[in-house]
Short mmCIF file of C-alpha atoms in Angstrom, two decimals:
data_model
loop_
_atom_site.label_atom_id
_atom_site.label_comp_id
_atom_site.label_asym_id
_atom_site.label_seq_id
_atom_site.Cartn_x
_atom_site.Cartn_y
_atom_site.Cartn_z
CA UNK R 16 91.95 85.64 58.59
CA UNK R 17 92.70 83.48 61.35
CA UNK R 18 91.76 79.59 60.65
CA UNK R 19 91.13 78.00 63.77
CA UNK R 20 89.53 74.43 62.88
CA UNK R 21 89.34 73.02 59.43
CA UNK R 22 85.76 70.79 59.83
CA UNK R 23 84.17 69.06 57.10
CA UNK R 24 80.01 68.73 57.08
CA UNK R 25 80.37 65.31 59.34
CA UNK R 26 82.15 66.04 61.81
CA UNK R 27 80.43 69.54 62.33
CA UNK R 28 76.96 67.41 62.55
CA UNK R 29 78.72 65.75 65.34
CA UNK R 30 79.74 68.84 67.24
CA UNK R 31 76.37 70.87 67.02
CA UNK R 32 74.87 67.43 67.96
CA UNK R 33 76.92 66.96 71.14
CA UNK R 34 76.13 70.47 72.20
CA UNK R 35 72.75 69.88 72.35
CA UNK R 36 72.76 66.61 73.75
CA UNK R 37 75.64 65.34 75.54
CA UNK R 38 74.79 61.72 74.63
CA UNK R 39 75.34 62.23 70.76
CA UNK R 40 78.14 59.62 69.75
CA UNK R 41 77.36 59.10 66.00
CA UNK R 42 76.53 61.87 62.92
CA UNK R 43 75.36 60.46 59.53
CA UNK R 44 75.33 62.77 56.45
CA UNK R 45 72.45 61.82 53.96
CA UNK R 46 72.46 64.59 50.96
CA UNK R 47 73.77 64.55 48.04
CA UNK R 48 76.66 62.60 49.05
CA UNK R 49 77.15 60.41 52.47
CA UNK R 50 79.22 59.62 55.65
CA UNK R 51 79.88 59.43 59.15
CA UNK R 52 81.52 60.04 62.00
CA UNK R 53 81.53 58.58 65.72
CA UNK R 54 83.37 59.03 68.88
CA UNK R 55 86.00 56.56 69.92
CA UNK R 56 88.28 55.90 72.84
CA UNK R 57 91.89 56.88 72.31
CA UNK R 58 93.34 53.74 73.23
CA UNK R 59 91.07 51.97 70.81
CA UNK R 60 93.06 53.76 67.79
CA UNK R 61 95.97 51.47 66.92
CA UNK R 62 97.71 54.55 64.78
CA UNK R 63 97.53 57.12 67.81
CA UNK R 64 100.69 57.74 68.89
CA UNK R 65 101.28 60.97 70.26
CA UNK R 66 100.04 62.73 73.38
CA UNK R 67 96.36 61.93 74.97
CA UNK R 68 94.12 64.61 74.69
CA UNK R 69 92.47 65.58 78.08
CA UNK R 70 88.95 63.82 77.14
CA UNK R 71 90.65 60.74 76.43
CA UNK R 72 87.90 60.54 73.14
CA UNK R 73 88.35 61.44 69.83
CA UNK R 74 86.70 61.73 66.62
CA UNK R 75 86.99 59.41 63.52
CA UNK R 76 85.72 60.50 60.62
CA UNK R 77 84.72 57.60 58.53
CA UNK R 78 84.29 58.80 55.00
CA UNK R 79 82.10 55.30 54.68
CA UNK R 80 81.28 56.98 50.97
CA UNK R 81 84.30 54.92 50.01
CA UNK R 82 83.24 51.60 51.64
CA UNK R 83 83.95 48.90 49.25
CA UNK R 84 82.76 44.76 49.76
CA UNK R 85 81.91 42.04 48.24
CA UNK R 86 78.47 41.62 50.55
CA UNK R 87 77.32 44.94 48.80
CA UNK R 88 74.13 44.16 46.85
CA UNK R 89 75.44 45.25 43.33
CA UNK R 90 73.29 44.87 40.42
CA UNK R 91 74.18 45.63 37.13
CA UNK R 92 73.36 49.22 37.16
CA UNK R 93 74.92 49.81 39.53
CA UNK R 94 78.17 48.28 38.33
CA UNK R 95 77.83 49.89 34.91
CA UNK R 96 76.87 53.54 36.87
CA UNK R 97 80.03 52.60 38.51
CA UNK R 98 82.13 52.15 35.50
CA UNK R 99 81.10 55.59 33.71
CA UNK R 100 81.48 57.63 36.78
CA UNK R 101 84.60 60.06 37.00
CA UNK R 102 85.75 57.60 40.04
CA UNK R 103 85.53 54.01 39.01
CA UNK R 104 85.82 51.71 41.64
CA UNK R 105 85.64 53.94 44.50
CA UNK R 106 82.98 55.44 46.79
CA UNK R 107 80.54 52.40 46.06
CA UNK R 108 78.52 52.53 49.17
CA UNK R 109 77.58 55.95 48.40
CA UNK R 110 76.68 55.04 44.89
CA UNK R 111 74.06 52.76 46.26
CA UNK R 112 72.71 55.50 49.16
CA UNK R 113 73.05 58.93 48.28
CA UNK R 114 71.24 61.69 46.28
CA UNK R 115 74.23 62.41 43.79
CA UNK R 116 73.34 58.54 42.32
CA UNK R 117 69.86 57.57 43.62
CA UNK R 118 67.80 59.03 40.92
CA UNK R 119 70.59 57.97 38.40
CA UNK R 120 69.60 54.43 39.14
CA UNK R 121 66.68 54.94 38.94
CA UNK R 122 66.75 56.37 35.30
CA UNK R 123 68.77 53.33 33.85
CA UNK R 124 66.29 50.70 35.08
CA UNK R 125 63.74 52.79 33.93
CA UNK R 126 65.75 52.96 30.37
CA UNK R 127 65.99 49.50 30.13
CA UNK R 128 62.10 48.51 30.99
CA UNK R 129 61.80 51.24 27.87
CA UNK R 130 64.03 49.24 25.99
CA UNK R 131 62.92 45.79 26.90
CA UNK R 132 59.29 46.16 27.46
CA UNK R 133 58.04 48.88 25.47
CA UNK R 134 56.93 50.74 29.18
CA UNK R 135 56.35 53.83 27.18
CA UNK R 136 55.36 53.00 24.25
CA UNK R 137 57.11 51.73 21.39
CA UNK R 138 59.53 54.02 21.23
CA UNK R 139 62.60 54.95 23.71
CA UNK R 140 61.88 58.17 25.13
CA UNK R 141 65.20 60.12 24.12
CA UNK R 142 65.76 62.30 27.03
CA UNK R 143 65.57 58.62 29.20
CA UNK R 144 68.91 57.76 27.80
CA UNK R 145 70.60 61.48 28.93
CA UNK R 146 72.94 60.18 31.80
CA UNK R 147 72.10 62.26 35.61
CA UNK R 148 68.51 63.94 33.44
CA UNK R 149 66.48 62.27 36.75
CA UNK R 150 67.48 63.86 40.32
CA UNK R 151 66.76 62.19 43.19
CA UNK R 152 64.77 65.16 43.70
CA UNK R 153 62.56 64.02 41.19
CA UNK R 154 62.21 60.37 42.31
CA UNK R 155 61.10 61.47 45.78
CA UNK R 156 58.37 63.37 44.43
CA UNK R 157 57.28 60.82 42.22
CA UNK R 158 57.61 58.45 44.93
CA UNK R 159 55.71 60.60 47.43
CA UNK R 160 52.59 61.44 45.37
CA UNK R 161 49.45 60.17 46.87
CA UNK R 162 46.79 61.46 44.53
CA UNK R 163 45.32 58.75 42.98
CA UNK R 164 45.69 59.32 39.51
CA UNK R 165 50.14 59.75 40.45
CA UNK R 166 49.63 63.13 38.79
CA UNK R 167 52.73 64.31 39.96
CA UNK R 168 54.57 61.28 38.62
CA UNK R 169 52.54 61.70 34.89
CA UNK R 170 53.61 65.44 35.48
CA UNK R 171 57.41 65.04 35.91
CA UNK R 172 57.82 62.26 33.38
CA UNK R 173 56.70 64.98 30.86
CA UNK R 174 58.70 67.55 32.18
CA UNK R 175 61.52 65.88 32.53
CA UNK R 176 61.98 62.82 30.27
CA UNK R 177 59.49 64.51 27.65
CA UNK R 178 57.06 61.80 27.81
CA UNK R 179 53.70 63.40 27.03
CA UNK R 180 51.04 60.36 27.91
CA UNK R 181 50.90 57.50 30.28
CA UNK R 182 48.63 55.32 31.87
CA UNK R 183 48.07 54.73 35.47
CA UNK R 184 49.88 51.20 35.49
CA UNK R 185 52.83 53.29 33.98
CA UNK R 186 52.80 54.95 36.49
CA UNK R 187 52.58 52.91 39.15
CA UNK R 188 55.73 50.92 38.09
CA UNK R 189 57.51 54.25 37.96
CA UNK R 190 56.89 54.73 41.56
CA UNK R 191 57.96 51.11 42.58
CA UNK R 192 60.79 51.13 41.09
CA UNK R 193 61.52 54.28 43.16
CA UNK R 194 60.53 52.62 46.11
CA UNK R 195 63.14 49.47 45.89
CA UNK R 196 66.13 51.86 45.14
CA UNK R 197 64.53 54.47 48.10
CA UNK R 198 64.36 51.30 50.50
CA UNK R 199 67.63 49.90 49.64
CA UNK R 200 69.58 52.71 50.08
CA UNK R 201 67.90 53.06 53.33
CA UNK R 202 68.42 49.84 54.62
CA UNK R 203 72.23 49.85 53.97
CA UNK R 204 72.21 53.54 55.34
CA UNK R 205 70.79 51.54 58.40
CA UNK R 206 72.96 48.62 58.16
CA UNK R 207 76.17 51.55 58.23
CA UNK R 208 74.96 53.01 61.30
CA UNK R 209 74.22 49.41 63.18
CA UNK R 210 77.88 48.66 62.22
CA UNK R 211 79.30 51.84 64.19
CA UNK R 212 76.79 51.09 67.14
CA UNK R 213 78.05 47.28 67.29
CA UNK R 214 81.83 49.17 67.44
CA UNK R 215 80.60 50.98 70.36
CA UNK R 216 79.50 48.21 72.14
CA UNK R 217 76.30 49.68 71.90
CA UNK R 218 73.60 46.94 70.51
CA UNK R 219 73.69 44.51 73.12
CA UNK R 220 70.92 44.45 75.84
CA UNK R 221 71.92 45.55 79.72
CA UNK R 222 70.30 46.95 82.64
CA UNK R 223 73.20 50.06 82.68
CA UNK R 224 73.49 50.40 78.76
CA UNK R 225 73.85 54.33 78.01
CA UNK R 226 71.55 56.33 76.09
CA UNK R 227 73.43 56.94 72.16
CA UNK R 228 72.52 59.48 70.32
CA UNK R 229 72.94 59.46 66.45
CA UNK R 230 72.87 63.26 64.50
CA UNK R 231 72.09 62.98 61.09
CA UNK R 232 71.73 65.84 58.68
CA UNK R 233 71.45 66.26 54.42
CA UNK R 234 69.00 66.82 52.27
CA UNK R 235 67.96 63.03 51.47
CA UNK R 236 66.99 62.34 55.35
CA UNK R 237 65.39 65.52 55.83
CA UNK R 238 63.31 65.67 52.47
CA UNK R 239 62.74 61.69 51.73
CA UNK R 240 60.53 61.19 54.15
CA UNK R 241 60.12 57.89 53.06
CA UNK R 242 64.11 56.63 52.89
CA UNK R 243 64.50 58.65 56.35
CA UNK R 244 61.55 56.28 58.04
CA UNK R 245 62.30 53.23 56.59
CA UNK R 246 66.12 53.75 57.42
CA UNK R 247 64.59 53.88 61.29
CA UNK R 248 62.38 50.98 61.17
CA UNK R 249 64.93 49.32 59.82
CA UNK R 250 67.60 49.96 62.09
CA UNK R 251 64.97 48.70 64.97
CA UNK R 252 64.56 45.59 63.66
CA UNK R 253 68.36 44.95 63.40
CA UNK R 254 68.64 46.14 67.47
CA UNK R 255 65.45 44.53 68.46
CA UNK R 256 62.90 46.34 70.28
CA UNK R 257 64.77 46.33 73.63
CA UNK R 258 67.96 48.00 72.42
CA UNK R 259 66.85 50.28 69.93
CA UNK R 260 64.52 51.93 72.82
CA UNK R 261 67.93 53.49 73.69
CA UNK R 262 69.12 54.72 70.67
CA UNK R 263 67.89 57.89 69.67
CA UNK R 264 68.16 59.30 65.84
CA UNK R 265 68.15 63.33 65.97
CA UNK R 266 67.63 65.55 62.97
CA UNK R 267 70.27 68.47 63.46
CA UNK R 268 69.80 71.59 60.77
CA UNK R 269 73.07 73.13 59.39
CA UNK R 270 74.98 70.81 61.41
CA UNK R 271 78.04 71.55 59.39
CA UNK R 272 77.85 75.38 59.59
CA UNK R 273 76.71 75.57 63.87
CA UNK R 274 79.14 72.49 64.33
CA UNK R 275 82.26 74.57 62.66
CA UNK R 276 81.28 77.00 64.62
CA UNK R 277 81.42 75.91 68.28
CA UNK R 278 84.48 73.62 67.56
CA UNK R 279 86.52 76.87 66.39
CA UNK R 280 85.28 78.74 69.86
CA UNK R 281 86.23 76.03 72.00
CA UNK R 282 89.56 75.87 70.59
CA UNK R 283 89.76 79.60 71.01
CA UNK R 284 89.06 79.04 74.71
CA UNK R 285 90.92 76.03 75.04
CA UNK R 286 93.67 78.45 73.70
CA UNK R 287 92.78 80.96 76.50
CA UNK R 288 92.85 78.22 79.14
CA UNK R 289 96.45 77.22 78.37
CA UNK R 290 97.86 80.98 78.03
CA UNK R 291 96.63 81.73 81.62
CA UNK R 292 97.59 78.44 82.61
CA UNK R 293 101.41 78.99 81.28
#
């Protein structure tokens, strides 16, 4: 076997986004774990120092998973999730956004509000205090149910946490506290990608400003439908109206697999290129 690129999920996003649409610049991964890539000018790469490649561009892959600061809205779940991971202080932003932790969070504010205020009954459901029981598969569809008794939410809670009865105001606090960990993860998601854009020189108003494309692929943004459309509205309101009616968020399916794919046949026929050029 023959390896001709080695491409990890992001950057692939970014290459099967580019082939479609030749204004893609940015490619967010929002699955089970998160980060990003964007394309940048050579000569704005302080550690390049060896020939130019022909486009002049090149692609920096971000891993933001591992973006660490003290403006990061850390509460103390998240600092103690953060202390009985395998990784202790490291990959924090993707502690707060992604699908590995989300539903994690979830579970230990729900275990305390047990603990603290009797919210299902007067005893501690034991399965609430398992660490990683509640997926953030599980949060979305409690978070998406619409009936109007939250069956689905009364359902999973019994499947999952082996609580057999609650009432409807149970319920309805289970599904708000989805909501505030579903919207803040989206909103930093958000914030991430209006940082890259404002790197790009891409958030300021003009009558020539370019069309940008961002490609964004994982199982969070595709299946949350509600952290995918509140990571968009909230990325609007940080461009204002004006800019963000140039910036264009595209959902790109097996990014990783179709990118890998196209970057290891151009090589192969930039290969081709230079042995009929020599």
């Amino acid at each position: 076997m023959k390896v001709s690129a080695l491409v990890n999920d992001t950057v692939g996003t970014l290459a099967a986004g580019r082939y479609v649409d030749n204004d893609t610049i940015v490619a967010v991964i929002l699955g089970t774990g998160t980060n990003a890539a964007y394309i940048e000018h050579v000569h704005a790469i302080p550690k390049w120092h060896v020939h130019l490649p022909k486009s002049a561009d090149m692609i920096i892959n971000m891993e933001w998973g591992n973006f660490k600061s003290g403006h990061l809205p850390l509460t103390e779940f998240d600092q103690a999730l953060d202390a009985e991971s395998l990784n202790p202080g490291e990959q924090i932003y993707e502690k707060l956004t992604s699908g590995m932790y989300m539903g994690e969070i979830v579970r230990r504010i729900l275990l305390r509000m047990a603990q603290e205020a009797a919210l299902f009954g007067d005893h501690t459901p034991p399965k609430l205090e398992t660490p990683y029981i509640l997926k953030t598969f599980h949060m979305l569809m409690m978070h998406h149910d619409t009936s109007s008794d939250l069956k689905t939410v009364s359902l999973k809670l019994k499947e999952i946490l082996g609580i057999e009865s609650t009432s409807r105001k149970t319920r309805k606090l289970v599904v708000e506290v989805c909501e505030v960990v579903a919207r803040r993860g989206a909103r930093l998601a958000a914030a991430g990608i209006y940082g890259i854009l404002k790197k790009l020189d891409r958030v300021t108003c003009s009558a020539d400003k370019p069309r940008s494309v961002i490609a964004v692929d994982g199982g969070v943004y595709k299946y949350y439908t509600f952290f995918g459309q509140c990571m968009e509205s909230t990325l609007r309101d940080m461009l204002g109206e004006e800019v963000a009616s140039s910036i264009v968020i595209k959902p790109v399916d097996d990014g990783s697999g179709i990118g890998a794919a196209l970057l290891a046949a151009s090589y192969s026929q930039y290969l081709q290129d230079d042995e009929i050029l020599a």
